[in-house]
Amino acid sequence: MKSMYKITLQLQRCARDITNMSQQAVNGISHRGRVLTLDSMNPNVKRVEYAVRGPIVQRAVQIEKELKEGVKKPFTEVIKANIGDAHAMGQKPITFFRQVLALCSYPALLEDSKFPEDAKKRAQRILEACGGHSIGAYSTSQGIECIRQDVARYIEKRDGGIPSNPDNIYLSTGASDAIVTILKLLVCGEGRDRTGVMISIPQYPLYSAALADLGAVQINYYLDEDNCWSLNITELRRALNAAREHCNPRVLCIINPGNPTGQVQSRQCIEDVIRFAKEEHLFLMADEVYQDNVYAEGCQFHSFKKVLFEMGPEYSNTVEMASFHSTSKCYMGECGFRGGYMEVINLDPEVKAQLIKLVSVRLCPPVPGQALLDLVVNPPQPDEPSYATFMKERTAVLSTLAEKARLTEQIFNTVPGITCNPVQGAMYTFPGITLPQKAIDKAKELGLVPDMFYCMRLLEEDGICLVPGSGFGQREGTYHFRMTILPPTDKLKVVLQKIREFHLRFTQEFS
Amino acid sequence: MKSMYKITLQLQRCARDITNMSQQAVNGISHRGRVLTLDSMNPNVKRVEYAVRGPIVQRAVQIEKELKEGVKKPFTEVIKANIGDAHAMGQKPITFFRQVLALCSYPALLEDSKFPEDAKKRAQRILEACGGHSIGAYSTSQGIECIRQDVARYIEKRDGGIPSNPDNIYLSTGASDAIVTILKLLVCGEGRDRTGVMISIPQYPLYSAALADLGAVQINYYLDEDNCWSLNITELRRALNAAREHCNPRVLCIINPGNPTGQVQSRQCIEDVIRFAKEEHLFLMADEVYQDNVYAEGCQFHSFKKVLFEMGPEYSNTVEMASFHSTSKCYMGECGFRGGYMEVINLDPEVKAQLIKLVSVRLCPPVPGQALLDLVVNPPQPDEPSYATFMKERTAVLSTLAEKARLTEQIFNTVPGITCNPVQGAMYTFPGITLPQKAIDKAKELGLVPDMFYCMRLLEEDGICLVPGSGFGQREGTYHFRMTILPPTDKLKVVLQKIREFHLRFTQEFS
């Protein structure tokens, strides 16, 4: 009981921190005379929210510190299932990738017989494309040319030969950077003319954060939870028509495979979306960073580019699109390198010139990330010495992920009050949770949204860090959380079991 | 004569490209029906300009391609003296840094006896601070904690013991990223309430670009060319008072040592600036990325932080400031890694929370860049095996730079019509050039600003790529160019000689 009291206290403290920050200013920290205060700062930044690293994660970091300092808790470690961070969850890097990166970092190793020839060949090729043969030189702002060529070849292979032009490839600092850059080009106008951007709900909060920052109008379209989080054109049309009353909708963002929802779109659905975008004169943004993360039988990744071109010139010559990819996900999970690219289709050549100008201000994406991206799009080939190891490592990661996707769905669906769609792809599950009315009331009393209250309790009681569904958006009156499936299988089983027990306990407490 | 005709033709083509892009739309590329066009895009982005990678550099890249394809030119290589890119100019990376980065990339090398123990120790420490002991994991958004601690210790040592708090350190993707982030927090208001930001003229065009992008008001204060580009408080006050008529000036940006102007501010000047900022209620942004690049006798780098604290609590407890540093410059010149940090002083705690939220949207700065930064702020110590080599390499770079700084000033000042201030610090010279009236008229006829015409001619005739002074700002009726002093000494001598000859030829042609 005493520990429950403590937890409640902590939650109250937390709620105060989150919801009542301005009060703090009045009570404690004076900001008299300051140039930059909460009141005098950019209001768009204040509107930005990013739940994946929000208050719950800050509390998780704090708890980790407390554990280190010897504070007694009902658990011995915090498991951060809030973010798709594969290496942090124990996934090992792909050997070949890291060998090449070491060679690029310290080229004296090119003389070392311990490194395979194909790794040396790749490193040499990358270094030759760098100024002064050093990854410490700036690259061109669009990214190193031979790497953009490799990206284009990778896309062509992926899309069954549909041509890709290296001039349409822009390397980036992770996918986030490219997404924000394209949105920045698109957002303009005032009042009813302000650019509206359609995003799925649930969404990945980079989108809502970027739209708040840019002062764009966020247009929500809801995914169909009852049908495996599928995208429904009727719902797209509803959202669009409603938005036209108050803004100028110009952009449609799609995440496929879905984050946080894990669905993989059918070819038919993608065709429908493209037709819709053309009819409604929308710029398409296809977030395809999970393109290699497809697990469910019968599901397959179809790139928007490929479907667009298969729909014929009427579409492929007119629909404007940008597709995004990253080194952070898939089988490599190299988040820390911040590598990524986008391919633009049918972008106005004048706008392209503006885009190049805009990216040049930041000089270039990190070159180690560019090098890594080159390896991702140009991995060892069957006739090369590193091929066998590479394939073994790659397959092991992807098949384990597929197993964990199944396991997650299976275990969650045994819990009364948790409903979990199949994790067809990506790295997350977004199950619906039924919360008793008393829990909802208690949350309100504490000034927390109900699923934040739920997740905070789980964190305090079991050391498991999830992200509340409210951070991604959800239909009113429904509650969810996002959990990554990345923990090692054994640990994942423990996590699922603990959540199961917590959920039953929580439900009982408030029934 | 024929070749002169060709050059004129090319210049005309260039001028058309630069100044008349919208015409192109009307004549050629149709954008009927496009969602995103020059007319319908974000107007702030259109206003962005970044001369360091502008049209002249694009032409330089094109010429390089032409040379490769066998096109005959009056030169055999293009020398890109437009950007401070040390490695591209042949400077070798610091061995110790690259050894540690190789170890971090491929930790299997930790077993390799070829690597010195101190490099292994550093790598192990960095890896232990990474999620899953991998630089492929995301770090916290503010940057890895033990690296922020090292940065704080570095600052304390630099500033003679004045305390630095790791909580005030934010790692970044190069310094540019942090500069834009702080500006983003500061810019708000509409019309006469719109935030005004004071920047030096000449300036580093990241500032004007960021201000255009954010829609802030740029307030120009002119550096005193006749006094070694020094900063004059009377001029600051003039600029501020004029600006108060039409906007809300809230920020004062200083670059010390200066880019593109190479001056090093005296301690007295910094004190005056701080006093001015306090009196006028301005947020200070101190761009100190060249803090190790000081060459002139009698000059010394004084950090704004140190001077602020030495002025007593009246100042150190009230003046809000951010100072920026980078891994791209100094003796290491590791531009490609995009490492950097800022230290904030007296930032409102609530604004800090907003800052952390804002940077969390981009997840984290590239981890290899963070690792590199850690080595820069925590290099080999006298009792460590890598110390001797490290010091030898570091000293060699800095003493060569000092020699090149002197050489540049000396040779330029022998040319009638070129006036060159001493390069006291940083990596550039920004000499004034006298252009004959006929050349100015000719430039106007071609639709080019006069110093762009001059630089384009130099590029076409001698393969030397400089940036016109107009890209940095200059007093009306004066003309300059920026040149980096980074080429190897022998090549730099050739470059200076070629510019000398070109200038004489150019002057004669138009006299």
CSV table of C-alpha atoms in Angstrom, one decimal, chain B residues 43-401:
chain,number,residue,atom,x,y,z
B,43,PRO,CA,7.9,32.2,-50.2
B,44,ASN,CA,10.4,32.2,-47.3
B,45,VAL,CA,12.4,29.4,-48.9
B,46,LYS,CA,12.6,31.4,-52.1
B,47,ARG,CA,14.2,34.2,-50.2
B,48,VAL,CA,16.9,32.0,-48.9
B,49,GLU,CA,20.3,32.5,-50.4
B,50,TYR,CA,23.5,30.6,-49.6
B,51,ALA,CA,26.4,31.9,-51.7
B,52,VAL,CA,29.1,29.5,-50.3
B,53,ARG,CA,27.4,26.8,-52.4
B,54,GLY,CA,25.6,29.1,-54.8
B,55,PRO,CA,25.7,29.4,-58.6
B,56,ILE,CA,29.4,29.9,-58.9
B,57,VAL,CA,30.1,26.6,-57.1
B,58,GLN,CA,27.5,24.8,-59.3
B,59,ARG,CA,29.4,26.2,-62.3
B,60,ALA,CA,32.7,25.0,-60.8
B,61,VAL,CA,31.3,21.5,-60.5
B,62,GLN,CA,30.1,21.6,-64.1
B,63,ILE,CA,33.6,22.7,-65.2
B,64,GLU,CA,35.1,19.8,-63.3
B,65,LYS,CA,32.9,17.5,-65.3
B,66,GLU,CA,33.8,19.1,-68.5
B,67,LEU,CA,37.5,18.7,-67.7
B,68,LYS,CA,36.9,15.0,-67.0
B,69,GLU,CA,35.1,14.6,-70.3
B,70,GLY,CA,38.2,16.1,-72.1
B,71,VAL,CA,36.9,19.6,-72.8
B,72,LYS,CA,39.9,21.9,-73.3
B,73,LYS,CA,40.3,24.7,-70.7
B,74,PRO,CA,43.1,27.2,-70.0
B,75,PHE,CA,43.7,25.1,-66.8
B,76,THR,CA,43.8,21.4,-65.8
B,77,GLU,CA,42.0,21.5,-62.4
B,78,VAL,CA,39.4,23.5,-60.6
B,79,ILE,CA,40.7,24.8,-57.2
B,80,LYS,CA,37.7,25.3,-54.9
B,81,ALA,CA,38.7,28.0,-52.5
B,82,ASN,CA,35.1,28.8,-51.8
B,83,ILE,CA,34.6,26.8,-48.7
B,84,GLY,CA,36.4,26.0,-45.5
B,85,ASP,CA,36.8,22.3,-46.3
B,86,ALA,CA,40.2,21.3,-44.9
B,87,HIS,CA,40.3,17.6,-45.9
B,88,ALA,CA,39.1,18.4,-49.4
B,89,MET,CA,42.1,20.6,-49.6
B,90,GLY,CA,44.4,17.7,-48.7
B,91,GLN,CA,44.7,18.2,-44.9
B,92,LYS,CA,45.1,14.8,-43.3
B,93,PRO,CA,42.8,13.7,-40.4
B,94,ILE,CA,44.3,13.5,-36.9
B,95,THR,CA,45.4,9.9,-36.5
B,96,PHE,CA,44.1,9.4,-33.0
B,97,PHE,CA,40.7,10.7,-33.8
B,98,ARG,CA,40.3,8.3,-36.7
B,99,GLN,CA,41.7,5.3,-34.7
B,100,VAL,CA,39.0,5.9,-32.1
B,101,LEU,CA,36.3,6.2,-34.7
B,102,ALA,CA,37.4,3.0,-36.4
B,103,LEU,CA,37.3,1.2,-33.0
B,104,CYS,CA,33.8,2.6,-32.3
B,105,SER,CA,32.6,1.6,-35.7
B,106,TYR,CA,34.0,-2.0,-35.5
B,107,PRO,CA,34.6,-2.9,-31.9
B,108,ALA,CA,36.2,-6.2,-32.9
B,109,LEU,CA,39.3,-4.1,-33.4
B,110,LEU,CA,39.5,-3.5,-29.7
B,111,GLU,CA,41.4,-6.9,-29.7
B,112,ASP,CA,43.9,-5.6,-32.2
B,113,SER,CA,47.3,-4.8,-30.8
B,114,LYS,CA,48.0,-2.3,-33.5
B,115,PHE,CA,45.8,0.3,-31.8
B,116,PRO,CA,47.2,2.3,-28.9
B,117,GLU,CA,45.7,1.8,-25.5
B,118,ASP,CA,44.5,5.3,-25.1
B,119,ALA,CA,42.5,5.1,-28.3
B,120,LYS,CA,41.0,1.9,-27.1
B,121,LYS,CA,40.2,3.4,-23.7
B,122,ARG,CA,38.4,6.4,-25.4
B,123,ALA,CA,36.5,4.1,-27.7
B,124,GLN,CA,35.4,1.8,-24.8
B,125,ARG,CA,34.2,4.8,-22.8
B,126,ILE,CA,32.1,6.1,-25.7
B,127,LEU,CA,30.7,2.7,-26.5
B,128,GLU,CA,29.7,2.1,-22.9
B,129,ALA,CA,27.7,5.4,-23.0
B,130,CYS,CA,25.8,4.2,-26.2
B,131,GLY,CA,22.6,2.2,-26.1
B,132,GLY,CA,23.5,-1.5,-26.6
B,133,HIS,CA,27.2,-0.3,-26.7
B,134,SER,CA,26.7,0.6,-30.3
B,135,ILE,CA,27.1,4.0,-32.1
B,136,GLY,CA,24.2,2.7,-34.2
B,137,ALA,CA,21.8,3.3,-31.3
B,138,TYR,CA,20.0,6.7,-31.0
B,139,SER,CA,21.5,8.8,-28.2
B,140,THR,CA,19.4,11.1,-26.0
B,141,SER,CA,18.3,14.1,-28.0
B,142,GLN,CA,20.5,16.5,-26.1
B,143,GLY,CA,23.6,14.3,-26.8
B,144,ILE,CA,25.4,11.5,-24.9
B,145,GLU,CA,25.7,12.5,-21.3
B,146,CYS,CA,29.4,11.7,-20.7
B,147,ILE,CA,30.3,13.6,-23.9
B,148,ARG,CA,28.4,16.6,-22.6
B,149,GLN,CA,30.4,16.3,-19.4
B,150,ASP,CA,33.6,16.2,-21.4
B,151,VAL,CA,32.5,19.3,-23.3
B,152,ALA,CA,31.7,21.1,-20.0
B,153,ARG,CA,35.2,20.2,-18.6
B,154,TYR,CA,36.8,21.4,-21.9
B,155,ILE,CA,35.0,24.8,-21.5
B,156,GLU,CA,36.0,25.1,-17.9
B,157,LYS,CA,39.6,24.5,-18.8
B,158,ARG,CA,39.4,26.9,-21.7
B,159,ASP,CA,37.8,29.6,-19.5
B,160,GLY,CA,40.2,29.4,-16.6
B,161,GLY,CA,37.9,27.4,-14.3
B,162,ILE,CA,34.6,29.3,-14.8
B,163,PRO,CA,32.1,26.5,-14.2
B,164,SER,CA,30.2,24.9,-17.1
B,165,ASN,CA,27.1,22.7,-16.5
B,166,PRO,CA,26.6,19.7,-18.8
B,167,ASP,CA,22.9,20.4,-18.6
B,168,ASN,CA,23.6,23.6,-20.5
B,169,ILE,CA,25.4,21.7,-23.3
B,170,TYR,CA,23.4,20.6,-26.4
B,171,LEU,CA,25.2,18.5,-29.0
B,172,SER,CA,24.2,19.3,-32.6
B,173,THR,CA,24.6,18.3,-36.2
B,174,GLY,CA,27.4,20.8,-36.9
B,175,ALA,CA,27.2,24.3,-35.5
B,176,SER,CA,24.6,25.3,-38.2
B,177,ASP,CA,22.0,23.0,-36.7
B,178,ALA,CA,22.3,24.6,-33.2
B,179,ILE,CA,22.3,28.1,-34.6
B,180,VAL,CA,19.1,27.6,-36.5
B,181,THR,CA,17.5,25.9,-33.5
B,182,ILE,CA,18.2,28.9,-31.2
B,183,LEU,CA,17.0,31.3,-33.8
B,184,LYS,CA,13.8,29.2,-34.2
B,185,LEU,CA,13.1,29.6,-30.5
B,186,LEU,CA,13.6,33.3,-30.7
B,187,VAL,CA,11.7,34.4,-33.8
B,188,CYS,CA,8.1,35.4,-33.4
B,189,GLY,CA,5.6,38.3,-33.7
B,190,GLU,CA,4.1,40.0,-36.7
B,191,GLY,CA,4.6,43.3,-38.5
B,192,ARG,CA,6.4,45.8,-36.3
B,193,ASP,CA,6.6,43.2,-33.5
B,194,ARG,CA,8.5,40.7,-35.7
B,195,THR,CA,11.8,39.6,-34.2
B,196,GLY,CA,14.8,41.4,-35.6
B,197,VAL,CA,18.2,39.7,-35.5
B,198,MET,CA,21.4,41.8,-35.7
B,199,ILE,CA,24.1,40.2,-37.9
B,200,SER,CA,27.4,41.6,-39.0
B,201,ILE,CA,28.0,42.6,-42.6
B,202,PRO,CA,29.9,40.9,-44.0
B,203,GLN,CA,28.3,37.8,-42.5
B,204,TYR,CA,28.4,34.1,-42.9
B,205,PRO,CA,25.3,33.5,-45.1
B,206,LEU,CA,23.9,30.7,-42.8
B,207,TYR,CA,22.6,33.6,-40.8
B,208,SER,CA,20.8,35.5,-43.6
B,209,ALA,CA,19.5,32.1,-44.9
B,210,ALA,CA,18.1,31.1,-41.6
B,211,LEU,CA,16.5,34.5,-41.0
B,212,ALA,CA,14.8,34.4,-44.5
B,213,ASP,CA,13.6,30.8,-43.8
B,214,LEU,CA,12.1,31.9,-40.4
B,215,GLY,CA,10.8,35.1,-41.8
B,216,ALA,CA,12.7,37.1,-39.2
B,217,VAL,CA,13.9,40.7,-39.9
B,218,GLN,CA,17.6,40.9,-40.7
B,219,ILE,CA,19.3,43.9,-39.1
B,220,ASN,CA,22.7,44.7,-40.6
B,221,TYR,CA,25.6,46.2,-38.7
B,222,TYR,CA,28.7,46.9,-40.6
B,223,LEU,CA,32.2,45.8,-39.6
B,224,ASP,CA,34.9,48.4,-40.0
B,225,GLU,CA,37.0,47.4,-42.9
B,226,ASP,CA,39.4,50.2,-42.3
B,227,ASN,CA,40.1,48.9,-38.9
B,228,CYS,CA,40.8,45.2,-39.5
B,229,TRP,CA,37.1,44.5,-39.8
B,230,SER,CA,36.6,45.4,-36.1
B,231,LEU,CA,33.2,45.7,-34.5
B,232,ASN,CA,32.2,49.2,-33.5
B,233,ILE,CA,29.6,49.8,-30.8
B,234,THR,CA,28.5,53.1,-32.3
B,235,GLU,CA,27.6,51.2,-35.5
B,236,LEU,CA,25.8,48.6,-33.5
B,237,ARG,CA,23.7,51.3,-31.9
B,238,ARG,CA,23.0,53.0,-35.2
B,239,ALA,CA,21.7,49.7,-36.6
B,240,LEU,CA,19.7,48.9,-33.6
B,241,ASN,CA,18.0,52.3,-33.4
B,242,ALA,CA,17.1,52.3,-37.1
B,243,ALA,CA,15.7,48.8,-36.8
B,244,ARG,CA,13.5,49.7,-33.8
B,245,GLU,CA,11.5,51.8,-36.2
B,246,HIS,CA,10.1,48.7,-38.0
B,247,CYS,CA,10.7,45.5,-35.9
B,248,ASN,CA,11.5,44.2,-32.5
B,249,PRO,CA,15.2,43.6,-32.2
B,250,ARG,CA,15.9,40.8,-29.8
B,251,VAL,CA,19.1,39.0,-30.9
B,252,LEU,CA,22.7,40.0,-31.6
B,253,CYS,CA,24.8,37.5,-33.5
B,254,ILE,CA,28.6,37.8,-33.3
B,255,ILE,CA,31.1,35.7,-35.2
B,256,ASN,CA,34.5,35.6,-33.5
B,257,PRO,CA,37.0,34.9,-35.0
B,258,GLY,CA,35.3,36.4,-38.0
B,259,ASN,CA,33.9,34.6,-41.0
B,260,PRO,CA,34.4,35.7,-43.8
B,261,THR,CA,36.6,38.6,-42.4
B,262,GLY,CA,39.2,36.8,-40.3
B,263,GLN,CA,39.4,39.4,-37.5
B,264,VAL,CA,39.8,38.4,-33.9
B,265,GLN,CA,38.0,40.5,-31.4
B,266,SER,CA,39.8,42.2,-28.5
B,267,ARG,CA,38.7,41.5,-24.9
B,268,GLN,CA,37.6,45.1,-24.7
B,269,CYS,CA,35.4,44.8,-27.7
B,270,ILE,CA,33.7,41.7,-26.3
B,271,GLU,CA,33.1,43.5,-23.0
B,272,ASP,CA,31.5,46.4,-24.9
B,273,VAL,CA,29.3,44.0,-26.9
B,274,ILE,CA,28.1,42.3,-23.7
B,275,ARG,CA,27.4,45.6,-22.0
B,276,PHE,CA,25.5,46.7,-25.1
B,277,ALA,CA,23.5,43.4,-25.2
B,278,LYS,CA,22.5,43.9,-21.5
B,279,GLU,CA,21.6,47.5,-21.9
B,280,GLU,CA,19.6,46.9,-25.0
B,281,HIS,CA,18.0,43.6,-23.8
B,282,LEU,CA,19.4,41.4,-26.6
B,283,PHE,CA,20.0,37.7,-26.6
B,284,LEU,CA,23.6,37.1,-27.6
B,285,MET,CA,24.6,34.4,-30.1
B,286,ALA,CA,28.4,33.9,-30.1
B,287,ASP,CA,29.6,31.8,-33.1
B,288,GLU,CA,33.0,30.7,-31.9
B,289,VAL,CA,33.7,27.8,-34.2
B,290,TYR,CA,37.1,29.2,-35.1
B,291,GLN,CA,38.2,29.5,-31.5
B,292,ASP,CA,41.5,27.5,-32.1
B,293,ASN,CA,42.2,29.3,-35.4
B,294,VAL,CA,44.1,32.4,-34.2
B,295,TYR,CA,47.3,33.3,-36.0
B,296,ALA,CA,48.2,37.0,-35.6
B,297,GLU,CA,50.7,38.0,-33.0
B,298,GLY,CA,49.1,39.9,-30.2
B,299,CYS,CA,45.7,38.3,-30.9
B,300,GLN,CA,44.1,35.9,-28.6
B,301,PHE,CA,40.8,34.2,-28.5
B,302,HIS,CA,38.5,35.3,-25.6
B,303,SER,CA,35.3,33.4,-25.2
B,304,PHE,CA,32.2,35.4,-24.7
B,305,LYS,CA,31.4,33.2,-21.7
B,306,LYS,CA,34.6,33.9,-20.0
B,307,VAL,CA,34.4,37.7,-20.5
B,308,LEU,CA,30.7,37.6,-19.4
B,309,PHE,CA,31.7,35.9,-16.1
B,310,GLU,CA,34.6,38.1,-15.5
B,311,MET,CA,32.3,41.1,-15.7
B,312,GLY,CA,30.6,40.0,-12.5
B,313,PRO,CA,27.3,38.7,-11.4
B,314,GLU,CA,25.4,41.7,-12.7
B,315,TYR,CA,26.2,40.4,-16.2
B,316,SER,CA,26.8,36.7,-15.7
B,317,ASN,CA,23.5,36.2,-13.9
B,318,THR,CA,21.4,38.1,-16.5
B,319,VAL,CA,22.7,38.2,-20.0
B,320,GLU,CA,21.2,35.3,-22.0
B,321,MET,CA,23.7,33.7,-24.4
B,322,ALA,CA,24.4,30.8,-26.6
B,323,SER,CA,27.9,29.9,-27.8
B,324,PHE,CA,28.5,27.5,-30.7
B,325,HIS,CA,31.4,25.2,-31.6
B,326,SER,CA,32.0,22.6,-34.2
B,327,THR,CA,34.2,19.7,-35.2
B,328,SER,CA,34.5,21.1,-38.7
B,329,LYS,CA,37.1,23.8,-38.3
B,330,CYS,CA,40.2,24.4,-36.0
B,331,TYR,CA,43.0,21.9,-36.6
B,332,MET,CA,40.8,18.8,-37.2
B,333,GLY,CA,38.6,20.1,-40.0
B,334,GLU,CA,36.3,17.2,-39.8
B,335,CYS,CA,33.4,18.7,-41.7
B,336,GLY,CA,31.8,15.5,-43.0
B,337,PHE,CA,31.0,14.2,-39.5
B,338,ARG,CA,28.7,17.1,-38.7
B,339,GLY,CA,29.6,17.3,-35.1
B,340,GLY,CA,29.1,20.4,-32.9
B,341,TYR,CA,27.7,21.7,-29.6
B,342,MET,CA,26.2,24.8,-28.0
B,343,GLU,CA,26.4,26.0,-24.5
B,344,VAL,CA,23.5,28.1,-23.3
B,345,ILE,CA,23.8,30.6,-20.4
B,346,ASN,CA,20.9,32.0,-18.4
B,347,LEU,CA,18.4,30.3,-20.6
B,348,ASP,CA,14.9,30.3,-19.0
B,349,PRO,CA,14.3,26.8,-17.6
B,350,GLU,CA,11.0,26.6,-19.3
B,351,VAL,CA,12.5,27.5,-22.6
B,352,LYS,CA,15.1,24.8,-22.0
B,353,ALA,CA,12.3,22.3,-21.7
B,354,GLN,CA,10.9,23.6,-25.0
B,355,LEU,CA,14.4,23.4,-26.5
B,356,ILE,CA,14.8,19.7,-25.4
B,357,LYS,CA,11.3,19.0,-26.9
B,358,LEU,CA,12.2,20.7,-30.1
B,359,VAL,CA,15.5,18.8,-30.6
B,360,SER,CA,13.9,15.5,-29.7
B,361,VAL,CA,11.8,15.6,-32.9
B,362,ARG,CA,14.9,15.0,-34.9
B,363,LEU,CA,15.8,12.2,-32.4
B,364,CYS,CA,19.6,12.9,-32.0
B,365,PRO,CA,22.6,14.4,-33.6
B,366,PRO,CA,24.7,11.8,-35.6
B,367,VAL,CA,26.5,9.6,-33.0
B,368,PRO,CA,29.8,9.3,-35.0
B,369,GLY,CA,29.9,13.2,-34.9
B,370,GLN,CA,29.2,13.1,-31.2
B,371,ALA,CA,32.1,10.6,-30.7
B,372,LEU,CA,34.4,12.8,-32.7
B,373,LEU,CA,33.4,15.9,-30.7
B,374,ASP,CA,34.3,13.9,-27.5
B,375,LEU,CA,37.8,13.4,-28.9
B,376,VAL,CA,38.2,17.1,-29.8
B,377,VAL,CA,37.3,18.2,-26.3
B,378,ASN,CA,39.2,15.4,-24.6
B,379,PRO,CA,42.3,14.8,-26.7
B,380,PRO,CA,45.3,12.7,-25.7
B,381,GLN,CA,47.0,13.8,-22.5
B,382,PRO,CA,50.7,14.2,-21.9
B,383,ASP,CA,50.9,10.8,-20.1
B,384,GLU,CA,49.1,8.9,-22.8
B,385,PRO,CA,50.8,7.1,-25.7
B,386,SER,CA,49.2,9.0,-28.5
B,387,TYR,CA,50.0,12.4,-27.1
B,388,ALA,CA,53.3,13.1,-29.0
B,389,THR,CA,51.8,12.2,-32.4
B,390,PHE,CA,48.7,14.1,-31.7
B,391,MET,CA,50.5,17.3,-30.7
B,392,LYS,CA,52.8,17.0,-33.7
B,393,GLU,CA,49.9,16.7,-36.1
B,394,ARG,CA,47.9,19.5,-34.4
B,395,THR,CA,50.8,21.9,-34.3
B,396,ALA,CA,51.7,21.2,-37.9
B,397,VAL,CA,48.2,22.1,-39.1
B,398,LEU,CA,48.0,25.3,-37.0
B,399,SER,CA,51.4,26.6,-37.8
B,400,THR,CA,50.9,26.0,-41.5
B,401,LEU,CA,47.6,27.8,-41.3
